[in-house]
């Protein structure tokens, strides 16, 4: 009992226009995290066409179930559904885009439009050939991955389904189209949130001695963190510090009362990441005190765990995908971005693959979360092929 490689490849080829048209519709109609109302409605309509039962999750997320009515394992296949608050450029790195967002200031700048099309396409093929499968498949449509608003609700809802494994994919602008990054162990970074305020005493710029400048205190905190990252973070367990916001004052000759600094940490070792977060608090408070300022930790915490691929699932995915798409598997690939997919490891073993979408000929390859980001639509078929093949092998394995 199995779906042959020939059948999978032919089935994906038959729905190629569906994959592309679906991706383009979703790209043109993006919605932000927690606001994916029309996106969710569209996805549910596609699921209903296949007569699959839909299980509602609080918010815009949901999941659907394919029950083969034959005993076996339960596999989850997951996509995210949200876009980003980014203004899209009309052209990508080389040419005018094949489709653009119709919603001002909202843009699928991370490939989630392609992820949704991939899962819907894989679902069509798996439903069509369910007689050659056993067990169940849970198709997971996760709300708000970019902000993390949906993961806890989805995990709570899925607990009762007793899932044996969950497989996910992410289109990767750093990998060429045709390549699929897949390894056991940590493949995406965990992240920590850094957001603090340094409060001093404002005053006129002509008499800084009558004020307590939070600007100098904040500057020395940042310099202190740079020194700590060189000398106090384990060099074999990389932790990156990316500060993206510093905000204080409104005019040149007025010293402000406070300065806000914010950014993120990324790490593959959670303990080292938490140690780094403690360093932020310690250096911040002691340096602020030395400047007679107050250090206020607005939000300093560990957020997402690293995405860690189960060894057995990774081996199964590598072997099965390499069999159907020879030469596609690329090993040794890690990504310092973070993903809520890490949360599914609280339910069962998981595996996450990077599907290459970089193609200079079509202008794709710009960094994710970038106004020039675009995908090579050929990568959607590859992702759907890999997903169907893995599902077939996992469910039909002894």
Coordinates of C-alpha atoms in Angstrom, one line a residue:
X1 CA 0.0 0.0 0.0
X2 CA 1.7 3.2 -1.2
X3 CA 1.5 6.1 -3.7
X4 CA 4.2 5.5 -6.3
X5 CA 6.7 8.2 -7.2
X6 CA 5.3 8.4 -10.7
X7 CA 1.8 9.0 -9.4
X8 CA 3.0 11.7 -7.0
X9 CA 5.0 13.5 -9.7
X10 CA 2.1 13.3 -12.2
X11 CA -0.4 14.4 -9.6
X12 CA 1.6 17.5 -8.7
X13 CA 2.2 18.3 -12.4
X14 CA -1.6 18.1 -12.9
X15 CA -2.3 20.7 -10.3
X16 CA 0.6 23.1 -11.1
X17 CA -1.7 25.8 -12.3
X18 CA -3.8 25.4 -9.2
X19 CA -0.7 25.9 -7.0
X20 CA 0.4 29.0 -8.9
X21 CA -3.0 30.6 -9.1
X22 CA -3.7 29.9 -5.4
X23 CA -0.4 31.4 -4.4
X24 CA -1.0 34.5 -6.5
X25 CA -4.5 35.0 -5.1
X26 CA -3.2 34.8 -1.5
X27 CA -0.3 37.1 -2.4
X28 CA -2.6 39.7 -3.7
X29 CA -4.8 39.6 -0.6
X30 CA -2.5 39.5 2.4
X31 CA -3.7 39.9 6.0
X32 CA -1.6 40.6 9.1
X33 CA -1.2 38.3 12.1
X34 CA -4.5 37.7 14.0
X35 CA -6.4 39.4 11.2
X36 CA -6.5 36.6 8.6
X37 CA -10.3 36.5 8.3
X38 CA -10.7 36.4 4.5
X39 CA -7.6 34.2 4.2
X40 CA -9.1 31.7 6.7
X41 CA -12.4 31.8 4.8
X42 CA -10.7 31.1 1.5
X43 CA -8.7 28.3 2.9
X44 CA -11.8 26.7 4.5
X45 CA -13.6 26.9 1.2
X46 CA -10.8 25.0 -0.4
X47 CA -10.9 22.3 2.3
X48 CA -14.7 22.0 2.0
X49 CA -14.3 21.2 -1.7
X50 CA -12.5 18.0 -0.6
X51 CA -15.2 17.1 2.0
X52 CA -12.8 17.2 4.9
X53 CA -14.1 18.0 8.4
X54 CA -12.8 21.3 9.8
X55 CA -12.0 21.8 13.4
X56 CA -12.2 25.5 14.5
X57 CA -9.5 27.0 16.7
X58 CA -10.0 30.2 18.6
X59 CA -9.0 33.0 16.3
X60 CA -8.4 32.6 12.5
X61 CA -6.5 29.3 12.7
X62 CA -8.1 25.9 12.1
X63 CA -7.2 22.4 11.1
X64 CA -8.8 19.7 8.9
X65 CA -8.7 15.9 9.1
X66 CA -8.2 13.2 6.5
X67 CA -9.2 9.9 8.0
X68 CA -8.3 6.9 5.7
X69 CA -10.5 4.7 8.0
X70 CA -7.6 2.3 8.2
X71 CA -5.6 1.9 11.4
X72 CA -2.2 3.6 11.5
X73 CA -0.3 6.7 12.6
X74 CA -1.5 10.3 12.7
X75 CA 0.7 12.9 10.9
X76 CA 0.4 16.7 11.0
X77 CA 1.2 18.8 8.0
X78 CA 1.4 22.5 8.8
X79 CA 1.3 25.9 7.2
X80 CA 1.3 29.5 8.5
X81 CA -1.2 32.0 7.0
X82 CA -0.2 35.6 7.9
X83 CA 1.5 38.4 6.0
X84 CA 3.7 41.3 7.2
X85 CA 3.3 45.1 7.6
X86 CA 5.8 45.9 4.8
X87 CA 5.4 48.0 1.6
X88 CA 6.1 45.8 -1.4
X89 CA 8.2 47.0 -4.2
X90 CA 6.6 46.6 -7.7
X91 CA 9.7 44.8 -8.9
X92 CA 11.8 42.1 -7.2
X93 CA 15.6 42.0 -7.6
X94 CA 15.5 41.8 -11.3
X95 CA 12.0 42.1 -12.9
X96 CA 8.5 43.3 -12.4
X97 CA 6.6 40.9 -10.1
X98 CA 4.1 38.4 -11.6
X99 CA 1.6 39.6 -8.9
X100 CA 1.6 42.3 -6.2
X101 CA -0.3 43.0 -3.0
X102 CA -3.6 44.8 -3.5
X103 CA -3.6 45.9 0.2
X104 CA -1.4 48.9 1.0
X105 CA 1.3 48.3 3.5
X106 CA 0.7 44.5 3.7
X107 CA 2.8 42.0 1.9
X108 CA 3.6 38.3 2.0
X109 CA 7.3 39.0 2.5
X110 CA 8.2 35.6 4.0
X111 CA 6.6 33.1 1.6
X112 CA 3.5 32.2 3.6
X113 CA 1.5 32.6 0.5
X114 CA 3.6 29.8 -1.0
X115 CA 3.3 27.7 2.1
X116 CA -0.5 27.8 2.0
X117 CA -0.6 26.9 -1.7
X118 CA 1.8 24.0 -1.0
X119 CA -0.3 22.6 1.8
X120 CA -3.6 22.9 -0.2
X121 CA -1.9 21.2 -3.2
X122 CA -0.5 18.4 -1.1
X123 CA -3.9 18.0 0.5
X124 CA -5.6 17.6 -2.9
X125 CA -3.2 14.9 -3.9
X126 CA -3.4 13.0 -0.6
X127 CA -7.2 13.1 -0.6
X128 CA -7.3 11.8 -4.2
X129 CA -5.1 8.9 -3.2
X130 CA -6.3 8.2 0.3
X131 CA -7.0 4.6 -0.6
X132 CA -3.2 4.1 -0.7
X133 CA -2.7 5.5 2.7
X134 CA -3.4 4.4 6.3
X135 CA -4.0 6.4 9.5
X136 CA -4.9 10.1 9.6
X137 CA -3.5 13.4 8.4
X138 CA -4.1 16.6 10.3
X139 CA -3.8 19.7 8.0
X140 CA -2.8 22.6 10.3
X141 CA -3.4 26.2 9.3
X142 CA -1.7 28.3 12.0
X143 CA -2.7 31.9 12.7
X144 CA -0.2 34.7 13.3
X145 CA 3.2 32.9 13.1
X146 CA 5.0 36.3 12.7
X147 CA 3.8 37.5 16.1
X148 CA 3.2 34.2 17.8
X149 CA -0.4 35.0 18.4
X150 CA -1.8 31.6 17.2
X151 CA 0.6 28.9 18.3
X152 CA -0.6 28.4 21.9
X153 CA -4.2 28.2 20.8
X154 CA -3.3 25.7 18.1
X155 CA -1.3 23.5 20.5
X156 CA -4.1 23.4 23.0
X157 CA -6.6 22.4 20.3
X158 CA -4.3 19.7 18.8
X159 CA -3.6 17.9 22.1
X160 CA -6.6 15.7 21.8
X161 CA -5.6 14.5 18.4
X162 CA -2.7 12.3 19.6
X163 CA -0.4 13.2 16.7
X164 CA 2.6 11.0 16.1
X165 CA 4.7 13.5 14.1
X166 CA 4.4 16.9 12.5
X167 CA 6.1 17.9 9.2
X168 CA 6.5 21.5 8.1
X169 CA 8.3 23.5 5.3
X170 CA 9.6 27.0 4.8
X171 CA 10.4 28.5 1.5
X172 CA 14.1 29.6 1.8
X173 CA 15.4 32.6 -0.2
X174 CA 19.0 31.6 0.7
X175 CA 18.7 28.2 -1.1
X176 CA 18.5 27.7 -4.9
X177 CA 15.3 26.4 -6.4
X178 CA 15.5 22.6 -6.5
X179 CA 17.4 22.3 -3.2
X180 CA 15.8 21.3 0.0
X181 CA 17.7 21.9 3.3
X182 CA 17.1 19.1 5.8
X183 CA 19.1 18.0 8.8
X184 CA 18.6 16.4 12.2
X185 CA 19.1 18.6 15.2
X186 CA 18.7 22.4 15.6
X187 CA 17.9 24.0 12.2
X188 CA 16.3 27.3 13.2
X189 CA 17.3 29.6 16.1
X190 CA 15.4 30.2 19.3
X191 CA 14.9 33.9 20.2
X192 CA 14.8 36.2 23.1
X193 CA 13.1 39.6 23.4
X194 CA 15.1 42.6 24.6
X195 CA 13.1 45.8 25.3
X196 CA 14.2 48.2 28.1
X197 CA 14.0 51.9 29.0
X198 CA 16.6 54.0 30.7
X199 CA 15.1 56.8 32.7
X200 CA 17.1 59.8 33.8
X201 CA 16.2 63.5 34.3
X202 CA 15.5 65.7 31.4
X203 CA 16.6 69.3 31.0
X204 CA 17.9 72.0 28.7
X205 CA 20.8 71.1 26.5
X206 CA 22.7 74.2 27.6
X207 CA 23.1 72.8 31.1
X208 CA 23.6 69.0 30.9
X209 CA 25.1 69.2 34.4
X210 CA 21.6 70.0 35.8
X211 CA 20.1 66.9 34.1
X212 CA 20.8 63.2 34.2
X213 CA 21.2 62.1 30.6
X214 CA 19.6 58.7 29.8
X215 CA 21.3 58.9 26.4
X216 CA 24.8 58.5 27.8
X217 CA 23.6 55.7 30.1
X218 CA 21.9 53.8 27.3
X219 CA 25.0 54.3 25.1
X220 CA 27.2 52.7 27.7
X221 CA 24.7 49.9 28.2
X222 CA 24.9 49.1 24.5
X223 CA 28.7 49.3 24.6
X224 CA 28.8 47.1 27.7
X225 CA 26.6 44.5 25.9
X226 CA 29.0 44.5 22.9
X227 CA 31.9 43.8 25.3
X228 CA 30.0 41.0 27.1
X229 CA 29.1 39.3 23.9
X230 CA 32.8 39.0 23.1
X231 CA 34.0 38.0 26.5
X232 CA 31.1 36.3 28.4
X233 CA 29.1 34.3 25.8
X234 CA 30.3 30.8 25.0
X235 CA 32.0 31.1 21.6
X236 CA 31.0 27.6 20.7
X237 CA 27.3 28.4 21.3
X238 CA 26.7 31.5 19.2
X239 CA 24.2 34.0 20.5
X240 CA 23.5 37.0 18.2
X241 CA 22.4 40.4 19.5
X242 CA 20.4 42.5 17.1
X243 CA 19.3 45.8 18.4
X244 CA 16.8 47.4 16.0
X245 CA 15.4 50.3 18.0
X246 CA 16.8 53.2 20.0
X247 CA 14.5 56.1 20.7
X248 CA 15.0 59.1 22.9
X249 CA 14.4 62.8 22.6
X250 CA 12.6 65.0 20.0
X251 CA 14.9 68.0 19.5
X252 CA 18.6 68.8 19.6
X253 CA 18.7 71.1 22.6
X254 CA 16.5 69.2 25.0
X255 CA 17.8 66.3 27.1
X256 CA 15.0 63.7 27.3
X257 CA 13.8 62.0 30.5
X258 CA 14.2 58.5 29.0
X259 CA 15.5 56.4 26.1
X260 CA 14.1 53.1 24.9
X261 CA 16.2 50.3 23.4
X262 CA 14.8 47.1 21.8
X263 CA 16.0 44.2 19.7
X264 CA 16.2 40.4 19.7
X265 CA 18.7 37.6 20.6
X266 CA 19.0 34.4 18.4
X267 CA 20.5 31.2 19.6
X268 CA 20.5 27.4 19.0
X269 CA 21.3 26.6 22.7
X270 CA 18.4 27.7 24.9
X271 CA 20.5 27.7 28.1
X272 CA 23.1 30.0 26.6
X273 CA 20.4 32.2 25.3
X274 CA 18.9 32.6 28.7
X275 CA 22.3 33.3 30.1
X276 CA 22.7 36.1 27.6
X277 CA 19.3 37.5 28.6
X278 CA 20.4 37.6 32.2
X279 CA 23.5 39.5 31.0
X280 CA 21.3 42.2 29.4
X281 CA 19.5 42.7 32.7
X282 CA 22.6 42.7 34.8
X283 CA 24.7 45.0 32.6
X284 CA 21.7 47.3 32.0
X285 CA 20.8 47.7 35.7
X286 CA 24.4 48.2 37.0
X287 CA 25.4 50.6 34.2
X288 CA 22.2 52.6 34.6
X289 CA 22.9 52.8 38.4
X290 CA 26.4 54.1 37.7
X291 CA 24.9 56.9 35.7
X292 CA 22.3 57.6 38.4
X293 CA 19.6 56.4 36.0
X294 CA 16.8 53.9 36.4
X295 CA 16.8 50.7 34.3
X296 CA 13.3 49.4 33.4
X297 CA 13.0 46.0 31.8
X298 CA 9.9 46.4 29.6
X299 CA 10.2 43.0 28.1
X300 CA 13.3 40.8 28.5
X301 CA 12.5 37.2 28.0
X302 CA 13.1 33.9 26.2
X303 CA 10.4 33.6 23.4
X304 CA 10.6 30.8 20.9
X305 CA 12.6 27.6 21.3
X306 CA 15.0 26.5 18.5
X307 CA 13.4 24.3 15.8
X308 CA 15.0 20.9 16.4
X309 CA 14.4 18.1 13.9
X310 CA 13.9 14.6 15.2
X311 CA 16.7 12.4 14.0
X312 CA 14.5 9.5 12.8
X313 CA 12.1 11.8 11.0
X314 CA 14.9 13.8 9.4
X315 CA 16.4 10.6 8.1
X316 CA 13.1 9.4 6.7
X317 CA 12.5 12.8 5.1
X318 CA 16.0 13.0 3.6
X319 CA 15.8 9.5 2.1
X320 CA 12.3 9.7 0.8
X321 CA 12.6 13.2 -0.8
X322 CA 16.0 12.3 -2.3
X323 CA 14.4 9.3 -3.9
X324 CA 11.6 11.3 -5.6
X325 CA 13.7 14.4 -6.3
X326 CA 17.3 13.1 -6.8
X327 CA 20.0 15.5 -5.8
X328 CA 17.7 17.8 -4.0
X329 CA 18.8 17.3 -0.3
X330 CA 21.3 19.9 1.0
X331 CA 22.7 19.2 4.4
X332 CA 24.4 21.5 7.0
X333 CA 21.8 24.2 6.6
X334 CA 20.8 26.3 9.6
X335 CA 18.9 29.6 9.7
X336 CA 19.1 32.2 12.5
X337 CA 15.5 33.2 12.0
X338 CA 13.0 31.9 14.5
X339 CA 9.7 30.0 14.0
X340 CA 6.7 29.1 16.1
X341 CA 7.0 25.6 14.5
X342 CA 9.3 24.9 17.4
X343 CA 6.2 24.7 19.7
X344 CA 4.9 21.6 18.0
X345 CA 7.7 19.6 19.6
X346 CA 5.7 19.9 22.8
X347 CA 3.1 17.6 21.2
X348 CA 5.3 15.1 19.3
X349 CA 8.5 14.6 17.2
X350 CA 8.8 17.1 14.4
X351 CA 10.7 17.8 11.2
X352 CA 11.1 21.0 9.3
X353 CA 12.5 21.4 5.8
X354 CA 13.8 24.5 3.9
X355 CA 12.6 24.5 0.3
X356 CA 14.9 26.6 -1.9
X357 CA 13.3 29.5 -3.9
X358 CA 16.3 31.5 -5.0
X359 CA 16.5 31.9 -8.8
X360 CA 18.4 34.9 -10.3
X361 CA 16.5 34.4 -13.6
X362 CA 13.2 35.3 -12.0
X363 CA 14.6 37.8 -9.5
X364 CA 14.0 35.8 -6.4
X365 CA 16.5 35.6 -3.6
X366 CA 16.1 38.8 -1.6
X367 CA 16.1 38.3 2.2
X368 CA 12.9 37.4 3.9
X369 CA 11.0 40.4 5.5
X370 CA 12.4 42.6 2.7
X371 CA 10.5 44.8 0.3
X372 CA 12.2 43.0 -2.6
X373 CA 11.5 39.5 -1.4
X374 CA 9.9 37.2 -3.9
X375 CA 9.6 33.5 -4.6
X376 CA 10.3 31.3 -7.6
X377 CA 6.9 29.7 -8.2
X378 CA 8.6 26.5 -9.3
X379 CA 9.5 25.9 -5.7
X380 CA 5.8 25.4 -4.7
X381 CA 5.6 22.3 -6.8
X382 CA 8.8 21.0 -5.3
X383 CA 7.5 21.7 -1.8
X384 CA 4.2 19.9 -2.5
X385 CA 6.1 16.9 -3.9
X386 CA 8.3 16.7 -0.9
X387 CA 5.3 17.0 1.5
X388 CA 3.3 14.3 -0.2
X389 CA 6.2 12.0 -0.5
X390 CA 7.0 12.3 3.2
X391 CA 3.4 11.8 4.2
X392 CA 3.2 8.7 2.1
X393 CA 6.4 7.2 3.5
X394 CA 5.6 8.1 7.1
X395 CA 2.1 6.7 7.1
X396 CA 2.9 3.6 5.2
X397 CA 6.1 2.7 7.0
X398 CA 6.0 -0.4 9.3

